[in-house]
Coordinates of C-alpha atoms (C1' of nucleotides) in Angstrom, one line a residue:
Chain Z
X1 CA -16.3 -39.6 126.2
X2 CA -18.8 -41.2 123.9
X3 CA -21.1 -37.9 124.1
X4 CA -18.6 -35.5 123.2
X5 CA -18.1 -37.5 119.8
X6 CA -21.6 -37.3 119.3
X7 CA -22.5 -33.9 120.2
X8 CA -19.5 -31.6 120.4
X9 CA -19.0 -28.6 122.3
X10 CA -21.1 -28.0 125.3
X11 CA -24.5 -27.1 126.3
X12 CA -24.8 -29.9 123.8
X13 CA -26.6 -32.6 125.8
X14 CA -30.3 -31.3 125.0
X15 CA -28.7 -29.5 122.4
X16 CA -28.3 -32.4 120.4
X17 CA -31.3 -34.0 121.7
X18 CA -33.2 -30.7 120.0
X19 CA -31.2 -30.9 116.7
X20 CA -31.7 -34.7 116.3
X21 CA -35.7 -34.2 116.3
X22 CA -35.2 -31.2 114.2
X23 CA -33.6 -33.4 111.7
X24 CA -35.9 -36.0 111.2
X25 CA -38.2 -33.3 109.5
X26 CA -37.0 -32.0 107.2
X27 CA -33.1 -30.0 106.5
X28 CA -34.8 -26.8 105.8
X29 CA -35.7 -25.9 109.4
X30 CA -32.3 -26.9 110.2
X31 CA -30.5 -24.9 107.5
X32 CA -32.7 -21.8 108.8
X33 CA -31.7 -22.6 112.3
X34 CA -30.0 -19.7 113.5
X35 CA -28.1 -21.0 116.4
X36 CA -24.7 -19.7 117.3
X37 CA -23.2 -23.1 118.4
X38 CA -20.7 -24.4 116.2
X39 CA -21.6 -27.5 117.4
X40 CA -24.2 -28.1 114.4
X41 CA -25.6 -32.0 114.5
X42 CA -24.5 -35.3 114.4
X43 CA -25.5 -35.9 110.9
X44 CA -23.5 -32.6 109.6
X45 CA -20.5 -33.5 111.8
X46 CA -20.7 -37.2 110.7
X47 CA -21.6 -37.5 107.4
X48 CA -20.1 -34.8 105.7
X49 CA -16.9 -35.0 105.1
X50 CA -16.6 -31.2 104.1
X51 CA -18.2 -30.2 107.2
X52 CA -16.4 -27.2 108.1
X53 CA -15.5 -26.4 111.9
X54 CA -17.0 -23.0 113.0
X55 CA -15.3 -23.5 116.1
X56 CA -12.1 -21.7 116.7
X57 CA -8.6 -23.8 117.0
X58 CA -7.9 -24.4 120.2
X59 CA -5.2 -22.6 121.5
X60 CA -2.4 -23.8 122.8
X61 CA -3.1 -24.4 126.7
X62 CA 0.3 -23.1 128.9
X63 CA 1.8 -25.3 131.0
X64 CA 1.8 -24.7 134.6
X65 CA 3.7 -22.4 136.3
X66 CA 4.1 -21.4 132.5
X67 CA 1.9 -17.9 132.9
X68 CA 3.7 -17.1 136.2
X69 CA 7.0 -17.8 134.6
X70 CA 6.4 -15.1 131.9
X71 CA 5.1 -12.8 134.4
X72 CA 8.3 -13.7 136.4
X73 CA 10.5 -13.2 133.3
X74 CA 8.8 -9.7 132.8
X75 CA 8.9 -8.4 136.4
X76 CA 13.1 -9.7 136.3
X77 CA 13.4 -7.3 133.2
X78 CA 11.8 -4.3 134.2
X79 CA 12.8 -4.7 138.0
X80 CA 15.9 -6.3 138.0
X81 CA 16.6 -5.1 141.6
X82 CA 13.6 -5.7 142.8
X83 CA 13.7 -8.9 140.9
X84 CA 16.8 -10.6 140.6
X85 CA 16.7 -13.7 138.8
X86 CA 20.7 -14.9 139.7
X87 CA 20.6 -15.4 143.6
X88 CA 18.1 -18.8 144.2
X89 CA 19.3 -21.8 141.9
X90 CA 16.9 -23.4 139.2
X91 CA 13.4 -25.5 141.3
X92 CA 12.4 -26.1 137.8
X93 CA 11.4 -29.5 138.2
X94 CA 12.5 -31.4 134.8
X95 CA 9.4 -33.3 134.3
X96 CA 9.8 -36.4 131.1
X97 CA 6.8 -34.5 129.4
X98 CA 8.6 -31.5 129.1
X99 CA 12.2 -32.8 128.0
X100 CA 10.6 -34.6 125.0
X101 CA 10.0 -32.3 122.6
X102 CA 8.6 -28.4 121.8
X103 CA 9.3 -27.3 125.0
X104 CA 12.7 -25.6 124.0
X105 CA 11.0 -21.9 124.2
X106 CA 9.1 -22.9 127.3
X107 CA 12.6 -24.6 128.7
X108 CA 14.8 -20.4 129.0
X109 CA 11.4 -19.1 130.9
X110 CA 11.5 -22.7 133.0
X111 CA 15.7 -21.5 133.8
X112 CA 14.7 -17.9 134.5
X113 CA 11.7 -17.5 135.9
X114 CA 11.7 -20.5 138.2
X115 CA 14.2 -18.7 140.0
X116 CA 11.9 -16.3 141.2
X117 CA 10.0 -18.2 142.9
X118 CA 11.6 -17.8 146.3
X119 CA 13.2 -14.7 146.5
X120 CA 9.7 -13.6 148.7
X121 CA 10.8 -14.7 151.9
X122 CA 7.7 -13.0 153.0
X123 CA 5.8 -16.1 152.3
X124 CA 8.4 -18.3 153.9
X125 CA 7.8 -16.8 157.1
X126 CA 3.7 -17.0 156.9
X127 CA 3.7 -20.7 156.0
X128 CA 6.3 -21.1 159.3
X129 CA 3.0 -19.0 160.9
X130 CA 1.3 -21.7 159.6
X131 CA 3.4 -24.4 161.2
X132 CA 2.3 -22.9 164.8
X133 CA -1.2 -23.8 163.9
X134 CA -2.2 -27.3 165.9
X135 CA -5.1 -28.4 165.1
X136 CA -6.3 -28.9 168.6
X137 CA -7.1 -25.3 169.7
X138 CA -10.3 -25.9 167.2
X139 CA -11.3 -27.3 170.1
X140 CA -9.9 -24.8 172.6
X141 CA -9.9 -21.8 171.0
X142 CA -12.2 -21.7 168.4
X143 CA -11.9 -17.7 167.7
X144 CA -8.5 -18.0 167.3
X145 CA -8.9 -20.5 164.7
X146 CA -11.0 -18.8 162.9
X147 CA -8.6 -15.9 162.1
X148 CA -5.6 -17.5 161.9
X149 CA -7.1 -20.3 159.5
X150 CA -9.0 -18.1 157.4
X151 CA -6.1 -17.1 155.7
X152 CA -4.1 -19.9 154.7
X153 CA -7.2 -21.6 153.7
X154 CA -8.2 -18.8 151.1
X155 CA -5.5 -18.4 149.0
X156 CA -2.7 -21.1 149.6
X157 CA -1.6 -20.4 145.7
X158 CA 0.0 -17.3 146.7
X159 CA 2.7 -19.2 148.1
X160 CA 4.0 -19.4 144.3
X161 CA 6.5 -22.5 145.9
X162 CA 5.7 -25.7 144.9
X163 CA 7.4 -26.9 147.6
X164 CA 5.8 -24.9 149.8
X165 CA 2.7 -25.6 148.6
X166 CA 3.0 -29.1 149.3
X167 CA 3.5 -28.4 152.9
X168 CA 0.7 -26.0 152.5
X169 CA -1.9 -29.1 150.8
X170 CA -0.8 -31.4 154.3
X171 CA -1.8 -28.0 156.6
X172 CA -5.0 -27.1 154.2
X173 CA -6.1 -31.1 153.7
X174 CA -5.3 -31.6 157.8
X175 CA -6.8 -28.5 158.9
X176 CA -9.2 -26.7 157.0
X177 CA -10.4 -29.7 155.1
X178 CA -11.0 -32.0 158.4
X179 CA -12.5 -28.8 160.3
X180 CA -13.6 -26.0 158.6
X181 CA -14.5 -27.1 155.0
X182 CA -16.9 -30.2 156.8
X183 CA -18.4 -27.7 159.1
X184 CA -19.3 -25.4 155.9
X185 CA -20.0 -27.8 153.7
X186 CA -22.3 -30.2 155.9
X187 CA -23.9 -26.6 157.1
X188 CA -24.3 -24.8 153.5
X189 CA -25.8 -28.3 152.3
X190 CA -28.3 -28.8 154.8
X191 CA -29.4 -25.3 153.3
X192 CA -29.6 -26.3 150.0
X193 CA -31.7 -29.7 150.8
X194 CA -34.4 -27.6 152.2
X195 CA -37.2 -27.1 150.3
X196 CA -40.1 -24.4 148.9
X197 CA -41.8 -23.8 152.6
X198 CA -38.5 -24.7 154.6
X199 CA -36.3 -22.8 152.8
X200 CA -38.4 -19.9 153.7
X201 CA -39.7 -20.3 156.9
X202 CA -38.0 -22.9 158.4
X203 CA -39.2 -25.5 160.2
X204 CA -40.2 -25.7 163.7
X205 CA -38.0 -28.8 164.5
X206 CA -35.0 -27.1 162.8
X207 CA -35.9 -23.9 164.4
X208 CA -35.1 -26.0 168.4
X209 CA -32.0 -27.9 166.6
X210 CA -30.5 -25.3 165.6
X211 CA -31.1 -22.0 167.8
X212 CA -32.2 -23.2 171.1
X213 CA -30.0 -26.3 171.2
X214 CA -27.2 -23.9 170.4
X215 CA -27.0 -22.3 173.7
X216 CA -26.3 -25.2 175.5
X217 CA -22.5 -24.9 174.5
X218 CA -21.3 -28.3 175.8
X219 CA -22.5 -30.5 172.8
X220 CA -22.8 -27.9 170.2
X221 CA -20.9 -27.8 167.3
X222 CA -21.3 -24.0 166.9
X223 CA -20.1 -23.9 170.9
X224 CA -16.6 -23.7 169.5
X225 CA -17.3 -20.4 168.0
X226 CA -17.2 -19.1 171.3
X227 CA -20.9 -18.7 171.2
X228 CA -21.1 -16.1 169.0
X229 CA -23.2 -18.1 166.4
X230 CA -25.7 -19.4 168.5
X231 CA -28.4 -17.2 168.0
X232 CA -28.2 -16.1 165.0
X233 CA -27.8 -19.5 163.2
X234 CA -31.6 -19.6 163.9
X235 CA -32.1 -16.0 162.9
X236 CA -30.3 -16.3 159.7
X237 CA -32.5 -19.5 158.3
X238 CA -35.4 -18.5 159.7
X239 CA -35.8 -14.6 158.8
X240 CA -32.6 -13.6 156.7
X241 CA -33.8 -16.5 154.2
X242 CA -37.1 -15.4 154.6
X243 CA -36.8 -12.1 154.0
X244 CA -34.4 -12.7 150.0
X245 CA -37.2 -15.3 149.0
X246 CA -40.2 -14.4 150.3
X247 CA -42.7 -11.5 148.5
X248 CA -45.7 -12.4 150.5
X249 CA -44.8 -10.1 153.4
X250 CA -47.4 -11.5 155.8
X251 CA -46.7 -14.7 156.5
X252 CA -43.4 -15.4 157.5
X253 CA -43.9 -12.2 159.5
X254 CA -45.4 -14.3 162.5
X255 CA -42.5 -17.7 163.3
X256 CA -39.6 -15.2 162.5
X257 CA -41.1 -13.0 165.1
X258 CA -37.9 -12.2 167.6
X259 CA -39.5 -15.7 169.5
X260 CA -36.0 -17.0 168.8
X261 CA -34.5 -14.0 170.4
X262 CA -36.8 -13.4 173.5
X263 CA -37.8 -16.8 174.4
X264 CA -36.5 -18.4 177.6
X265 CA -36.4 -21.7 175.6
X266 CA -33.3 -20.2 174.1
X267 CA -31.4 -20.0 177.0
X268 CA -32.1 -22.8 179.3
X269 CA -34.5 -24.8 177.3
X270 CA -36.7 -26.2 179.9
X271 CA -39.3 -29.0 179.0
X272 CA -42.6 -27.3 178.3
X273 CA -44.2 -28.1 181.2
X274 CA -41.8 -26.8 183.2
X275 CA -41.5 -24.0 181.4
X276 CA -45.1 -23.4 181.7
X277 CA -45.1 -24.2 185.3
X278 CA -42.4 -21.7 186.3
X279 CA -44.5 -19.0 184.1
X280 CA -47.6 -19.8 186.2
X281 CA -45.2 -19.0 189.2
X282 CA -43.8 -16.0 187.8
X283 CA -47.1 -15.1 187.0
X284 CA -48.2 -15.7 190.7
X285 CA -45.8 -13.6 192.2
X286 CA -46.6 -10.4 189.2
X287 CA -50.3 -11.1 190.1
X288 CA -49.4 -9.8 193.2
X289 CA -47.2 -6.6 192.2
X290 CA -50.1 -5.3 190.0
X291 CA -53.5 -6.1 189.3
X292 CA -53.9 -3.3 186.2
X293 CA -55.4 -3.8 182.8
X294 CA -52.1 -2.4 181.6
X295 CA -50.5 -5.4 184.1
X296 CA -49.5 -7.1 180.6
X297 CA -47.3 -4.5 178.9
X298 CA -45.9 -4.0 182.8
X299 CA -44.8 -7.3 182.7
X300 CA -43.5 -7.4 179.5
X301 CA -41.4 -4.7 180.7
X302 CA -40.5 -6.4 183.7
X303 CA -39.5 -9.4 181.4
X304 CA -36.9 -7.2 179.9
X305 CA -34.0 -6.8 182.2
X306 CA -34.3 -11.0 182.5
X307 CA -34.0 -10.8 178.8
X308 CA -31.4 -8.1 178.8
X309 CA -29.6 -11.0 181.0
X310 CA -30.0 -13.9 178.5
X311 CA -28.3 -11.9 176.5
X312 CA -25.7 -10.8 179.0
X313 CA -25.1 -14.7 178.9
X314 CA -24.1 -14.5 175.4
X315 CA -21.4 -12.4 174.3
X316 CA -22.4 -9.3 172.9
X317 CA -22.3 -9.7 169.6
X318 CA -23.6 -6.5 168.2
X319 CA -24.4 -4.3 171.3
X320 CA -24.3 -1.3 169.4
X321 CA -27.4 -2.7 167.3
X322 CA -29.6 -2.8 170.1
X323 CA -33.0 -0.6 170.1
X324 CA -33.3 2.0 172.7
X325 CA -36.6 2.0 173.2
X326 CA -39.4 4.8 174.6
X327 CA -40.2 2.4 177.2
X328 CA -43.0 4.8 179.4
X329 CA -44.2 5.6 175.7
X330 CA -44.7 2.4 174.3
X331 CA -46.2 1.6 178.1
X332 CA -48.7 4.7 178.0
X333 CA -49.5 4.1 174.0
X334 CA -51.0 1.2 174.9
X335 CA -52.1 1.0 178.3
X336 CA -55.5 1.5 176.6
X337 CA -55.3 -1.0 174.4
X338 CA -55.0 -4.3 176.7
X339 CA -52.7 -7.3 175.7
X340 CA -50.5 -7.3 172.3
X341 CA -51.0 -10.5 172.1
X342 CA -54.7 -11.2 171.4
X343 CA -58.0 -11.3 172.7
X344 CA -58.2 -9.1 175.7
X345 CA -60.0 -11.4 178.2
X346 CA -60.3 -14.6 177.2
X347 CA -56.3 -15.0 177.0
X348 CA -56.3 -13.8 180.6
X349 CA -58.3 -16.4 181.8
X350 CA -55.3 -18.7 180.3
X351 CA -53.1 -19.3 183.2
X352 CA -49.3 -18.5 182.9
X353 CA -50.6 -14.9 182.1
X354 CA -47.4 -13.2 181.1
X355 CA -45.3 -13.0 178.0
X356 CA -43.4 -16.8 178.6
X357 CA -46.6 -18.4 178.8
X358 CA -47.9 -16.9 176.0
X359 CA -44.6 -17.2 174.1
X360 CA -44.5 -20.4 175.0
X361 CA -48.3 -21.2 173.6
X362 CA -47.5 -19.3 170.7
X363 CA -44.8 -22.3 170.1
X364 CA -46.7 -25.2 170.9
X365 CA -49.5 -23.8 168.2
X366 CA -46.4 -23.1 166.0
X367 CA -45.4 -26.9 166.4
X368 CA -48.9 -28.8 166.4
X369 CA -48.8 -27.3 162.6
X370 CA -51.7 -25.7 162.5
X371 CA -50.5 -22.4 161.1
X372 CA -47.8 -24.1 159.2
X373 CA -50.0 -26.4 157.7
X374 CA -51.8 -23.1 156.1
X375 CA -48.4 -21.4 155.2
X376 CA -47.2 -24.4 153.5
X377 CA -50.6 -24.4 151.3
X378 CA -50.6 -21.3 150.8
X379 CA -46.6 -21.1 149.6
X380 CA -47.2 -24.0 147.2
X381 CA -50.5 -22.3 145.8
X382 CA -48.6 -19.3 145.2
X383 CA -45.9 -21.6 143.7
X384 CA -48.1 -22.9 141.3
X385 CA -49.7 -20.1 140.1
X386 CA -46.7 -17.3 139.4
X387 CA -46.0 -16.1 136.3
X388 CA -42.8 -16.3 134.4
X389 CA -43.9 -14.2 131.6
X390 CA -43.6 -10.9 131.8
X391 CA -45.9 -8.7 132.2
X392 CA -47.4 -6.0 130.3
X393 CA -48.8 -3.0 132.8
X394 CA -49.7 -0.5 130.1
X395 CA -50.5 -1.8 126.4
X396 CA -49.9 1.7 125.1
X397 CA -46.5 2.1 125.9
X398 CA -45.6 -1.3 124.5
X399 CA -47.7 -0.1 121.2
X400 CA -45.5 3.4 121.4
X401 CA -42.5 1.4 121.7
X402 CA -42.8 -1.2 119.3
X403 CA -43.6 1.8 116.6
X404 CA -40.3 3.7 117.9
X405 CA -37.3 3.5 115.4
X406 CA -34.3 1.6 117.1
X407 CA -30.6 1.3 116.1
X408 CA -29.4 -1.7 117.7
X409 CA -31.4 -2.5 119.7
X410 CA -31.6 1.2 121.6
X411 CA -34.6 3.6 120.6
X412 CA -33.4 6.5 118.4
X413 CA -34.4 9.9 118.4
X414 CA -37.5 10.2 115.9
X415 CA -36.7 12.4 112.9
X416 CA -38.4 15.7 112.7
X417 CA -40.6 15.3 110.1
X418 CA -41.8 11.8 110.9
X419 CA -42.2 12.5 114.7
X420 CA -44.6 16.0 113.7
X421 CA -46.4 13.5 111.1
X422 CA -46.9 11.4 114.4
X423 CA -47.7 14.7 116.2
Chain N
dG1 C1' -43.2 18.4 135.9
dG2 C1' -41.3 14.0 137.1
dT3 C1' -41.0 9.3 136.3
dA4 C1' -41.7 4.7 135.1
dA5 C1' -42.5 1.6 131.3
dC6 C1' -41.8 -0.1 126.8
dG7 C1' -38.5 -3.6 123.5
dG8 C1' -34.2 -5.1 120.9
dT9 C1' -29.4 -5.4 121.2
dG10 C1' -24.8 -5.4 123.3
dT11 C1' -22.0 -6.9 127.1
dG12 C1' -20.1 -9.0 130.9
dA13 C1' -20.5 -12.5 134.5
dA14 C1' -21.2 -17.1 135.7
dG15 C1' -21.8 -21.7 134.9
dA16 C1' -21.0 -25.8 131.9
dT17 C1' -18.3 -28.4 129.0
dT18 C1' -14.2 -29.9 126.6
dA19 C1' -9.6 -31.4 126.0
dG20 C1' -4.8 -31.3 127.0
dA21 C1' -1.5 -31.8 130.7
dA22 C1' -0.1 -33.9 135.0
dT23 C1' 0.1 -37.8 138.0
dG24 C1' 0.1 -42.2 140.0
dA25 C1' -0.4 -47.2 139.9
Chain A
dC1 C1' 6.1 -47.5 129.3
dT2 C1' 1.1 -47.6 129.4
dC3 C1' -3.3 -46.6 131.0
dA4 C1' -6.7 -44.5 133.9
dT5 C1' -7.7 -40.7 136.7
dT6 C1' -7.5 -36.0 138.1
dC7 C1' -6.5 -31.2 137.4
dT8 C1' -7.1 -27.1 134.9
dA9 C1' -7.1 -23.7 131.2
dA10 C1' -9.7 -22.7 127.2
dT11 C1' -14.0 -22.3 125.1
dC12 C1' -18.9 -22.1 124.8
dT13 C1' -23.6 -21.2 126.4
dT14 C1' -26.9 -18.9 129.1
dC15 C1' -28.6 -15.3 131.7
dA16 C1' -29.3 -10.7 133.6
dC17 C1' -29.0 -6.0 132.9
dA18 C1' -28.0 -1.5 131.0
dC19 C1' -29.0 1.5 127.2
dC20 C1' -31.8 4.4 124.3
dG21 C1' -36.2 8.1 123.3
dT22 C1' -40.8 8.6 123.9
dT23 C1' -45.0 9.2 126.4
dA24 C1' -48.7 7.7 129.4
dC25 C1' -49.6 8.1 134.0

DNA sequence: GGTAACGGTGTGAAGATTAGAATGA
DNA sequence: CTCATTCTAATCTTCACACCGTTAC
């Protein structure tokens, strides 16, 4: 409480901290200091004993329940029906505060208008709704959960009751602060905590906690959701994130690419080696099929119905978002072209020679921190060098528009006579 | 011919701060 | 009854953006 004797009114921390060096110069620049706080300095507001208070008298702060009341109090005289202030007895809780002194206007709204405040049986029967809820179908039924605890959760002052409302704290600190609120908070923290290159590209160890741990549903916290988060948890730090801060549109282009969605590691997360291993059989056994340059993009096609699977696993979240693609196009466009993913030849010669293994290289290089290593320097150079000011593009038109006549702020037609002089 | 850019001011939203009221020990 | 803490409405500050006419691009 010490600082607001010292300073005042708010902002006023640095505020003061500004003032106080300005003071020590000299009074002049303080007198022509144009600031619109009323919280001037210490030495006006201290020393001064005609120091006059810009600041506007507080006024006086309603009690509560007080602005409903003379809402209720209106709504009773234009709707009396509708209304009716004589069938519930007075809840009006007689608190010592109240009895003691200037509280004999406030009392006749207390009488009336707290009478209103359970004619809306409505809201009786949605807080019994709310009784139904047990807290253990989190566990069991997570969807249902999250639609019936939304609600309650969101706006619990619209059950006007206070007694009500008390029953309402119990379900809102059992429920929603025990489940929900941890589970958002924890999760929108860890958010904020990340930092500059993180933030934007996430990392690759977050990248396996969070998207490719999440299909195995048995200890996953977002497994209650009935799966339907699982994927795009990753998505959404990875790319969404990526896409608001980034402006550098090259860079983040490559670990958002759909790895997250068309790797095997997100279903069944193998170890790499195994994973590796069972490409090099898969591999075997396409070797076999087909031994065309265009054997890659054939694959990769062949890949897709196993794909189209993994996602069968999942619930389909947003089938209706899914690409139809030219398939035979895409296949002829670049059967010319040899393998999207690199160096035709030499990434032949790797072995697992089919989208897994190379998806699956892709990762490890994506882990060993190569490329992230670069990103990150790259992110903090561009950091440290951006520009806050802003920028002039075109010196002319800030010439043109410093000469042009304003009123308030907003340019003005030019006169006649002084815009032909111009002319 | 169309459009973006230019700068000072007004305005509203959002956040920060204060202080009075409520509450519990 | 007192005191400390919490809650919350009121107030203040900061920031972003629209607005305007002209004109270079």
């Amino acid at each position: 409480m010490s600082s607001s004797c010292l300073s005042g009114a708010g902002g006023r921390t640095y505020g003061f901290e500004f003032e106080f060096v300005k003071s020590t110069s000299s009074s002049i620049t303080r007198t022509s200091h144009t600031s619109s706080s009323p919280s001037s300095t210490i030495s006006e507001s201290s020393n001064s004993q005609l120091a006059i208070s810009t600041r506007k008298p507080r006024t006086a702060r309603k009690r509560p329940n007080q602005t409903y009341n003379e809402a209720a109090a209106l709504l009773s005289t234009a709707y009396p029906n509708l209304f009716s202030s004589n069938t519930l007895k007075s809840f009006a809780k007689p608190s010592p505060q109240y009895s003691n002194g200037n509280i004999s206007n406030t009392a006749s709204f207390l009488d009336d208008s707290s009478d209103l405040l359970l004619p809306f049986r409505v809201f009786d029967t949605s807080s019994f709704l709310l009784h139904q809820y047990k807290p253990s179908c989190f566990a069991v039924e997570p969807k249902v959960v999250s639609v019936q605890h939304e609600k309650p959760c969101q706006s619990p002052g619209e059950i006007s009751s206070r007694v009500n409302s008390l029953e309402l704290e119990d379900h809102n600190n059992n429920h929603c602060g025990a489940g929900e609120d941890d589970f958002d908070a924890e999760s929108m923290l860890d958010e904020e905590i990340e930092e500059g290159i993180d933030s934007i590209m996430g990392s690759g160890v977050e990248l396996e906690s969070s998207s490719i741990d999440g299909a195995s549903s048995d200890n996953n916290p977002w497994s209650c959701f009935g799966g339907k988060l699982d994927f795009r948890l990753g998505l959404r730090r990875a790319g969404v994130r990526a896409l608001r801060s980034a402006d550098d549109g090259n860079w983040w282009n490559f670990p958002a690419v759909d790895i997250l969605q068309i790797s095997p590691k997100a279903v069944n997360k193998p170890a790499p080696q195994q994973s590796v291993a069972a490409a090099a059989e898969k591999a075997k056994k396409k070797k076999k099929k087909v031994e065309k340059p265009s054997v890659e993009v054939k694959n990769k096609n062949d890949e897709l119905p196993k794909l189209n699977n993994i996602h069968a696993a999942v619930p389909k979240l947003n089938s209706g978002l899914m690409l139809k693609l030219n398939y035979d196009g895409v296949r002829n466009s670049w059967s010319d072209r040899g393998s999207p993913f690199g160096d035709d030849g030499s990434a032949s010669d790797l072995p697992g020679n089919d989208v897994t293994a190379r998806l699956s290289q892709i990762d490890l290089l994506w882990e060993n921190g190569g490329m992230r290593e670069a990103s990150v320097l790259r992110y903090k150079e561009k950091r440290r060098t951006r520009l806050f000011s802003k920028k002039i593009r075109y010196q002319v038109r800030k010439v043109n528009a410093d000469r042009r006549p304003r009123m308030q702020g907003r340019f003005v037609r030019r006169p006649i006579s002084s815009s032909n002089a111009h002319r």
